[in-house]
Structures are given as C-alpha cells and as structure tokens.
Short mmCIF file of C-alpha atoms in Angstrom, two decimals:
data_model
loop_
_atom_site.label_atom_id
_atom_site.label_comp_id
_atom_site.label_asym_id
_atom_site.label_seq_id
_atom_site.Cartn_x
_atom_site.Cartn_y
_atom_site.Cartn_z
CA MET A 245 -4.54 -51.51 -153.97
CA PRO A 246 -1.01 -50.16 -154.37
CA ARG A 247 -0.54 -48.41 -157.70
CA ARG A 248 3.22 -48.94 -157.77
CA ILE A 249 4.88 -52.36 -157.47
CA LYS A 250 8.49 -53.48 -157.60
CA ILE A 251 9.30 -56.95 -158.92
CA THR A 252 12.66 -58.62 -158.34
CA VAL A 253 13.86 -61.80 -160.05
CA LYS A 254 16.74 -63.86 -158.69
CA PRO A 255 18.45 -66.98 -160.10
CA SER A 256 17.84 -70.49 -158.83
CA SER A 257 19.97 -71.98 -156.08
CA ASP A 258 21.19 -74.61 -158.55
CA HIS A 259 22.78 -71.87 -160.67
CA PRO A 260 23.14 -68.85 -158.34
CA ASP A 261 25.43 -66.99 -160.73
CA PHE A 262 23.35 -67.51 -163.87
CA LEU A 263 19.98 -65.99 -164.80
CA THR A 264 19.12 -65.49 -168.46
CA VAL A 265 17.78 -62.15 -169.66
CA HIS A 266 15.04 -64.09 -171.44
CA ASP A 267 13.78 -65.74 -168.22
CA ALA A 268 14.07 -62.56 -166.14
CA MET A 269 12.24 -60.32 -168.59
CA LEU A 270 9.47 -62.82 -169.30
CA GLN A 271 8.97 -63.39 -165.57
CA ILE A 272 8.52 -59.68 -164.92
CA ALA A 273 6.24 -59.27 -167.94
CA ASP A 274 4.03 -62.17 -166.80
CA ALA A 275 3.90 -60.84 -163.24
CA PHE A 276 2.57 -57.47 -164.37
CA GLU A 277 0.18 -59.20 -166.78
CA LEU A 278 -1.28 -61.22 -163.89
CA LEU A 279 -1.55 -58.15 -161.68
CA ARG A 280 -3.61 -56.26 -164.26
CA GLY A 281 -6.48 -58.52 -163.25
CA GLU A 282 -9.32 -59.88 -165.31
CA ASN A 283 -10.89 -57.88 -168.15
CA ALA A 284 -8.47 -54.98 -167.64
CA THR A 285 -9.55 -52.02 -169.76
CA GLY A 286 -8.55 -48.37 -169.71
CA TYR A 287 -5.33 -48.78 -167.72
CA ASP A 288 -1.98 -50.54 -167.79
CA TRP A 289 1.36 -50.76 -165.99
CA LYS A 290 3.88 -48.05 -166.92
CA LEU A 291 7.56 -48.86 -166.51
CA VAL A 292 8.95 -46.50 -163.87
CA ALA A 293 12.38 -48.01 -163.24
CA ALA A 294 14.39 -51.08 -164.18
CA SER A 295 17.81 -52.48 -163.44
CA THR A 296 19.62 -55.28 -165.23
CA ASN A 297 22.16 -55.48 -162.44
CA SER A 298 21.89 -58.49 -160.20
CA PRO A 299 19.20 -58.91 -158.99
CA PHE A 300 17.05 -58.00 -162.00
CA THR A 301 14.31 -55.53 -160.97
CA ALA A 302 11.50 -53.51 -162.50
CA THR A 303 9.01 -51.07 -160.97
CA GLY A 304 5.63 -50.46 -162.57
CA GLU A 305 2.91 -47.91 -161.89
CA ILE A 306 -0.75 -48.04 -162.91
CA VAL A 307 -1.64 -45.34 -165.45
CA THR A 308 -4.77 -44.58 -167.41
CA LEU A 309 -4.72 -45.04 -171.18
CA PRO A 310 -5.51 -42.23 -173.67
CA GLY A 311 -9.21 -41.50 -173.91
CA THR A 312 -9.95 -42.45 -170.30
CA GLY A 313 -10.11 -40.36 -167.14
CA PRO A 314 -9.04 -40.54 -163.50
CA ALA A 315 -12.26 -42.40 -162.62
CA ILE A 316 -10.78 -45.54 -164.19
CA PHE A 317 -8.47 -45.81 -161.19
CA ALA A 318 -11.36 -47.17 -159.11
CA SER A 319 -11.82 -50.20 -161.36
CA ALA A 320 -8.03 -50.58 -161.71
CA ASP A 321 -7.62 -50.63 -157.92
CA LEU A 322 -10.30 -53.30 -157.55
CA ALA A 323 -9.00 -55.50 -160.38
CA THR A 324 -5.37 -55.39 -159.27
CA PHE A 325 -6.31 -55.90 -155.61
CA GLU A 326 -8.35 -58.98 -156.52
CA ALA A 327 -5.53 -60.31 -158.73
CA TYR A 328 -3.02 -59.81 -155.90
CA GLN A 329 -5.31 -61.67 -153.50
CA GLY A 330 -5.82 -64.50 -156.00
CA LEU A 331 -2.09 -64.90 -156.58
CA SER A 332 -1.47 -64.91 -152.82
CA ASP A 333 -4.11 -67.63 -152.34
CA ALA A 334 -2.57 -69.78 -155.09
CA LEU A 335 0.90 -69.48 -153.54
CA ASP A 336 -0.57 -70.61 -150.22
CA GLY A 337 -2.04 -73.67 -151.96
CA ASP A 338 -5.59 -72.56 -151.18
CA GLU A 339 -7.51 -72.53 -154.46
CA ALA A 340 -7.28 -71.61 -158.13
CA PRO A 341 -7.61 -67.82 -158.55
CA GLN A 342 -9.66 -66.00 -161.16
CA LEU A 343 -6.55 -65.31 -163.25
CA ASP A 344 -5.37 -66.27 -166.72
CA SER A 345 -4.36 -69.88 -166.08
CA ILE A 346 -1.97 -70.03 -169.06
CA VAL A 347 0.00 -66.99 -167.89
CA LEU A 348 -0.08 -68.16 -164.26
CA LYS A 349 1.18 -71.65 -165.14
CA ARG A 350 4.20 -70.41 -167.08
CA PHE A 351 4.91 -67.78 -164.41
CA LEU A 352 4.98 -70.44 -161.69
CA ALA A 353 6.78 -73.02 -163.81
CA ARG A 354 9.61 -70.58 -164.49
CA ASN A 355 10.29 -70.53 -160.75
CA LEU A 356 11.12 -74.24 -161.01
CA ASN A 357 13.46 -73.87 -163.96
CA GLY A 358 15.85 -70.94 -164.18
CA VAL A 359 14.28 -68.55 -161.67
CA GLY A 360 14.74 -69.15 -157.96
CA LEU A 361 12.81 -66.25 -156.41
CA THR A 362 10.31 -63.75 -157.73
CA SER A 363 9.57 -61.02 -155.19
CA ILE A 364 6.49 -58.80 -155.65
CA GLU A 365 6.70 -55.75 -153.40
CA PRO A 366 3.92 -53.12 -153.27
CA GLU A 367 5.37 -49.72 -152.43
CA ASP A 368 2.24 -48.68 -150.51
CA ASP A 369 1.99 -49.43 -146.79
CA GLY A 370 -0.29 -52.17 -145.57
CA PHE A 371 0.40 -54.76 -148.28
CA VAL A 372 2.53 -57.82 -147.60
CA SER A 373 5.13 -58.71 -150.23
CA LEU A 374 4.66 -61.97 -152.14
CA ASN A 375 7.69 -64.23 -152.56
CA VAL A 376 7.38 -66.88 -155.25
CA THR A 377 9.79 -69.67 -154.37
CA PRO A 378 10.06 -73.19 -155.82
CA THR A 379 7.99 -74.45 -152.87
CA SER A 380 5.14 -71.95 -153.30
CA ALA A 381 5.29 -72.33 -157.09
CA ARG A 382 4.70 -76.08 -156.73
CA LEU A 383 1.74 -75.41 -154.41
CA GLY A 384 0.26 -73.03 -156.97
CA LEU A 385 0.69 -75.49 -159.83
CA GLU A 386 -0.99 -78.23 -157.79
CA VAL A 387 -3.91 -75.90 -157.11
CA LEU A 388 -4.29 -75.23 -160.84
CA LYS A 389 -4.45 -78.96 -161.54
CA ALA A 390 -7.29 -79.50 -159.08
CA ALA A 391 -10.83 -79.05 -160.36
CA THR A 392 -12.80 -76.26 -158.69
CA PRO A 393 -15.49 -77.93 -156.55
CA ALA A 394 -19.10 -76.95 -157.17
CA VAL A 395 -19.49 -76.52 -153.42
CA SER A 396 -16.72 -75.47 -151.06
CA PRO A 397 -15.39 -78.32 -148.89
CA LYS A 398 -15.97 -76.24 -145.77
CA ARG A 399 -19.18 -74.26 -145.17
CA ALA A 400 -20.76 -72.58 -142.17
CA ARG A 401 -23.69 -70.26 -141.63
CA GLY A 402 -22.66 -66.76 -140.70
CA THR A 403 -22.52 -63.08 -141.60
CA LEU A 404 -19.96 -61.07 -143.54
CA GLU A 405 -19.74 -57.31 -143.14
CA GLY A 406 -18.08 -55.08 -145.68
CA TYR A 407 -18.48 -52.74 -148.62
CA LEU A 408 -20.24 -53.43 -151.92
CA VAL A 409 -17.70 -52.94 -154.71
CA ASP A 410 -19.33 -54.65 -157.71
CA ALA A 411 -22.23 -56.69 -158.99
CA GLY A 412 -22.21 -59.27 -161.75
CA GLN A 413 -22.02 -63.02 -162.21
CA PHE A 414 -19.78 -65.53 -160.49
CA ARG A 415 -19.73 -69.06 -161.87
CA ARG A 416 -22.74 -68.14 -164.04
CA GLN A 417 -24.81 -67.05 -161.08
CA PRO A 418 -25.85 -63.48 -160.11
CA ALA A 419 -23.64 -62.23 -157.29
CA LEU A 420 -22.52 -59.23 -155.29
CA LYS A 421 -18.84 -58.54 -154.74
CA LEU A 422 -18.03 -57.60 -151.15
CA LYS A 423 -14.81 -56.18 -149.73
CA GLU A 424 -14.72 -57.60 -146.22
CA ARG A 425 -14.36 -54.86 -143.61
CA VAL A 426 -11.93 -56.57 -141.21
CA ARG A 427 -9.57 -58.54 -143.44
CA GLY A 428 -10.08 -56.64 -146.68
CA ARG A 429 -10.67 -59.79 -148.74
CA ILE A 430 -12.74 -59.59 -151.91
CA ILE A 431 -15.62 -62.07 -151.70
CA TRP A 432 -18.21 -63.03 -154.31
CA CYS A 433 -21.60 -63.54 -152.64
CA ARG A 434 -23.77 -65.65 -154.96
CA ILE A 435 -27.53 -65.07 -154.89
CA PRO A 436 -29.87 -68.08 -155.28
CA GLU A 437 -32.52 -67.81 -157.96
CA ASP A 438 -35.45 -67.64 -155.50
CA LEU A 439 -33.87 -64.63 -153.72
CA GLN A 440 -32.75 -62.61 -156.72
CA ASN A 441 -35.85 -60.39 -156.84
CA GLN A 442 -35.52 -59.68 -153.12
CA PHE A 443 -31.86 -58.68 -153.43
CA ALA A 444 -32.59 -56.59 -156.52
CA ALA A 445 -35.24 -54.65 -154.58
CA GLU A 446 -32.96 -54.10 -151.58
CA THR A 447 -29.84 -52.92 -153.47
CA SER A 448 -29.14 -50.42 -156.24
CA LEU A 449 -26.36 -49.19 -158.51
CA ARG A 450 -25.89 -46.30 -156.12
CA ASP A 451 -24.88 -48.82 -153.43
CA ILE A 452 -22.08 -50.02 -155.71
CA TRP A 453 -20.99 -46.51 -156.71
CA GLN A 454 -20.87 -45.39 -153.09
CA ASN A 455 -19.41 -48.68 -151.74
CA ALA A 456 -22.30 -49.02 -149.32
CA ARG A 457 -21.53 -50.82 -146.08
CA VAL A 458 -23.66 -53.94 -145.63
CA ARG A 459 -24.01 -57.18 -143.73
CA ILE A 460 -24.74 -60.29 -145.79
CA ARG A 461 -25.94 -63.47 -144.10
CA GLY A 462 -25.82 -66.94 -145.59
CA TRP A 463 -23.53 -69.91 -146.07
CA ILE A 464 -19.88 -68.80 -145.82
CA GLU A 465 -17.47 -70.95 -147.79
CA TYR A 466 -13.84 -71.55 -146.79
CA SER A 467 -10.80 -72.75 -148.68
CA ASN A 468 -8.73 -75.70 -147.48
CA GLY A 469 -6.41 -73.14 -145.88
CA GLY A 470 -9.25 -71.63 -143.85
CA LYS A 471 -9.68 -68.40 -145.84
CA VAL A 472 -13.13 -67.12 -146.75
CA SER A 473 -13.50 -68.01 -150.42
CA GLY A 474 -17.14 -67.23 -151.17
CA MET A 475 -20.69 -67.14 -149.94
CA THR A 476 -24.21 -68.20 -150.83
CA ALA A 477 -26.22 -65.17 -149.72
CA GLU A 478 -29.61 -65.28 -148.01
CA LYS A 479 -30.15 -61.80 -146.57
CA ILE A 480 -28.63 -58.34 -146.90
CA VAL A 481 -28.86 -55.49 -144.38
CA HIS A 482 -27.50 -51.99 -144.96
CA VAL A 483 -25.35 -50.56 -142.16
CA ARG A 484 -26.25 -46.89 -141.88
CA PRO A 485 -24.56 -45.14 -138.96
CA GLY A 486 -26.83 -42.72 -137.14
CA SER A 487 -25.96 -39.33 -135.67
CA VAL A 488 -24.41 -39.24 -132.19
CA SER A 489 -24.84 -36.29 -129.84
CA ASP A 490 -22.16 -34.91 -127.48
CA THR A 491 -24.13 -36.09 -124.46
CA GLU A 492 -23.82 -39.68 -125.70
CA LEU A 493 -20.06 -39.35 -126.15
CA PHE A 494 -19.19 -37.83 -122.78
CA ASP A 495 -19.85 -39.17 -119.31
CA ARG A 496 -19.07 -36.27 -116.96
CA SER A 497 -19.51 -38.47 -113.87
CA PHE A 498 -17.04 -41.09 -115.10
CA ALA A 499 -14.13 -39.90 -112.89
CA SER A 500 -16.38 -39.12 -109.88
CA GLY A 501 -15.32 -35.47 -109.86
CA MET A 502 -11.55 -36.11 -109.88
CA ASP A 503 -9.36 -34.33 -112.40
CA SER A 504 -7.67 -36.45 -115.08
CA THR A 505 -4.22 -36.48 -113.40
CA ASP A 506 -5.54 -37.63 -110.02
CA TYR A 507 -7.76 -40.25 -111.64
CA THR A 508 -4.87 -41.62 -113.76
CA ASP A 509 -2.53 -41.80 -110.75
CA ARG A 510 -5.09 -43.69 -108.66
CA PHE A 511 -5.83 -46.03 -111.59
CA ARG A 512 -2.13 -46.89 -111.98
CA ASP A 513 -1.74 -47.44 -108.24
CA GLY A 514 -4.84 -49.59 -108.05
CA ASN A 515 -6.51 -47.25 -105.58
CA LEU A 516 -9.76 -46.62 -107.40
CA ALA A 517 -12.78 -47.46 -105.29
#
C-alpha cells in the first residue's frame, strides 16, 4: 500500500467559488481517518504538505509512533490497503466496507453538501486514484443503508490463489485473510466449524509471517458488481516452487541450428518450416 497520499478537496458545482475551511479540513481529516484502517495501532498519518490555495490539498505519510519499530509498517500497509479497497468498493456501489460507518457516512454526505470532489491520490505507482463525486457518494450511502446479507447473492465453486497475510475472525467465524495474487484484492476466507481442525493442522503462524503462497478452494462469493468479496473455504494447498535446472530452461534444438538473427528474420518473413 502506498505510504504517502495526497487528498484534494474542491467546491461543489452549485457554488464553484465557495468552499468553507471547515468543510475542507474536516473532509481531509475524515479521509485520513478512514485510510488508517480498522484497529490502527502503532502508526498514524503525518502531515507532509498542505495548501489552502484553491484547490485545498494535504499530503500525508504513514509514520510509526514512539515506542514502536519499523516492523509496524507491515501491519500499517495491510490495514491501509484494505481500507483503500473497502472505500473503492463502496464508491462503486458494491458493498459496505469494514470501515467506521459513522466517519464514512459524514465523509460521503459532505460530498453532497458543500464539497463537490474529493480526490485521493496515492503517490506510489500501481494504485488508481479515487474520486469521490456526488454520484459515487450517493452510491456509497446507499450501500451503507443496505443490510449485509448472511450469504453473498452470487456464489460459485472455485479456487483463489494468493498470499496469506493474516488470520482471525470474520463475521464471528474463524478465517484466513488472503491477498489475491492476480488482482491484489484482500479476501477473508471463512472456515466452517467441521474443517477448522484440518486447516489448523495444515497452516501455521510462520505461514502468516512469511506470507506463504497458497491455493484455497471453496465457495467464492461475489458482490453485486462482480468483485470477489469473500469465500467459504474447503481446502488449502501450499504452493511451493521447486528448483529448476538449466537443462529444463534451455532447448538447444529450438532454432534447429540457426543463429538467433537468421531465425528471427525467417520468423518475421513467415519462412519457418
């Protein structure tokens, strides 16, 4: 997860030349509060830069608090990444995220009254900016009104592959937290009561510490928007890459004795036999 984020607040289209300091500052404060994630301990957002010029901006950076060490960054990265994902899902109208609902409601509501655009821009590559507009704010508020279903509306049997990043409880049920390998989504994989002993025997704390790569099979759950939102796990398999020898990597007969230039020219001309 990016450890430095820039947040920009712009006025509403109804009053493009008027944005109160009160609304702008509270919007930025709530944004960073949401992005701390759940149960944030040992770290916080440090103010790096701010500008009261139009548009109003502030840049924050994750720092450890006194009495903690650099190792806390691992939990900070996971918590803020999950918060960012949850906020993104809410803005897409997918499902209620695991975020402080009181803070999230007032953050979204402010985008309907006084604030026209809240832009959240990670400064690290590979993360898409989030733009909170009146339209996406309404979607998020509707999601918060809806009750979380006990079972996802869309389910299918399948396998998720990724890295174990945590273990705990999700919706009062033992679960493993998986960071999906392809899309990078954080997924809670709930473990049924009759399989808990089996999973406990096949995993360890070391798997979490080392972010072991695994495949988990079971019932994959999807949000209304088609995103993977959870899983009921049935089986876990560790993915342990084996050693590969040079002879397995190279095929000396591949070009039939031609040098690389001749082979490439014939390939481009379509003259390979």
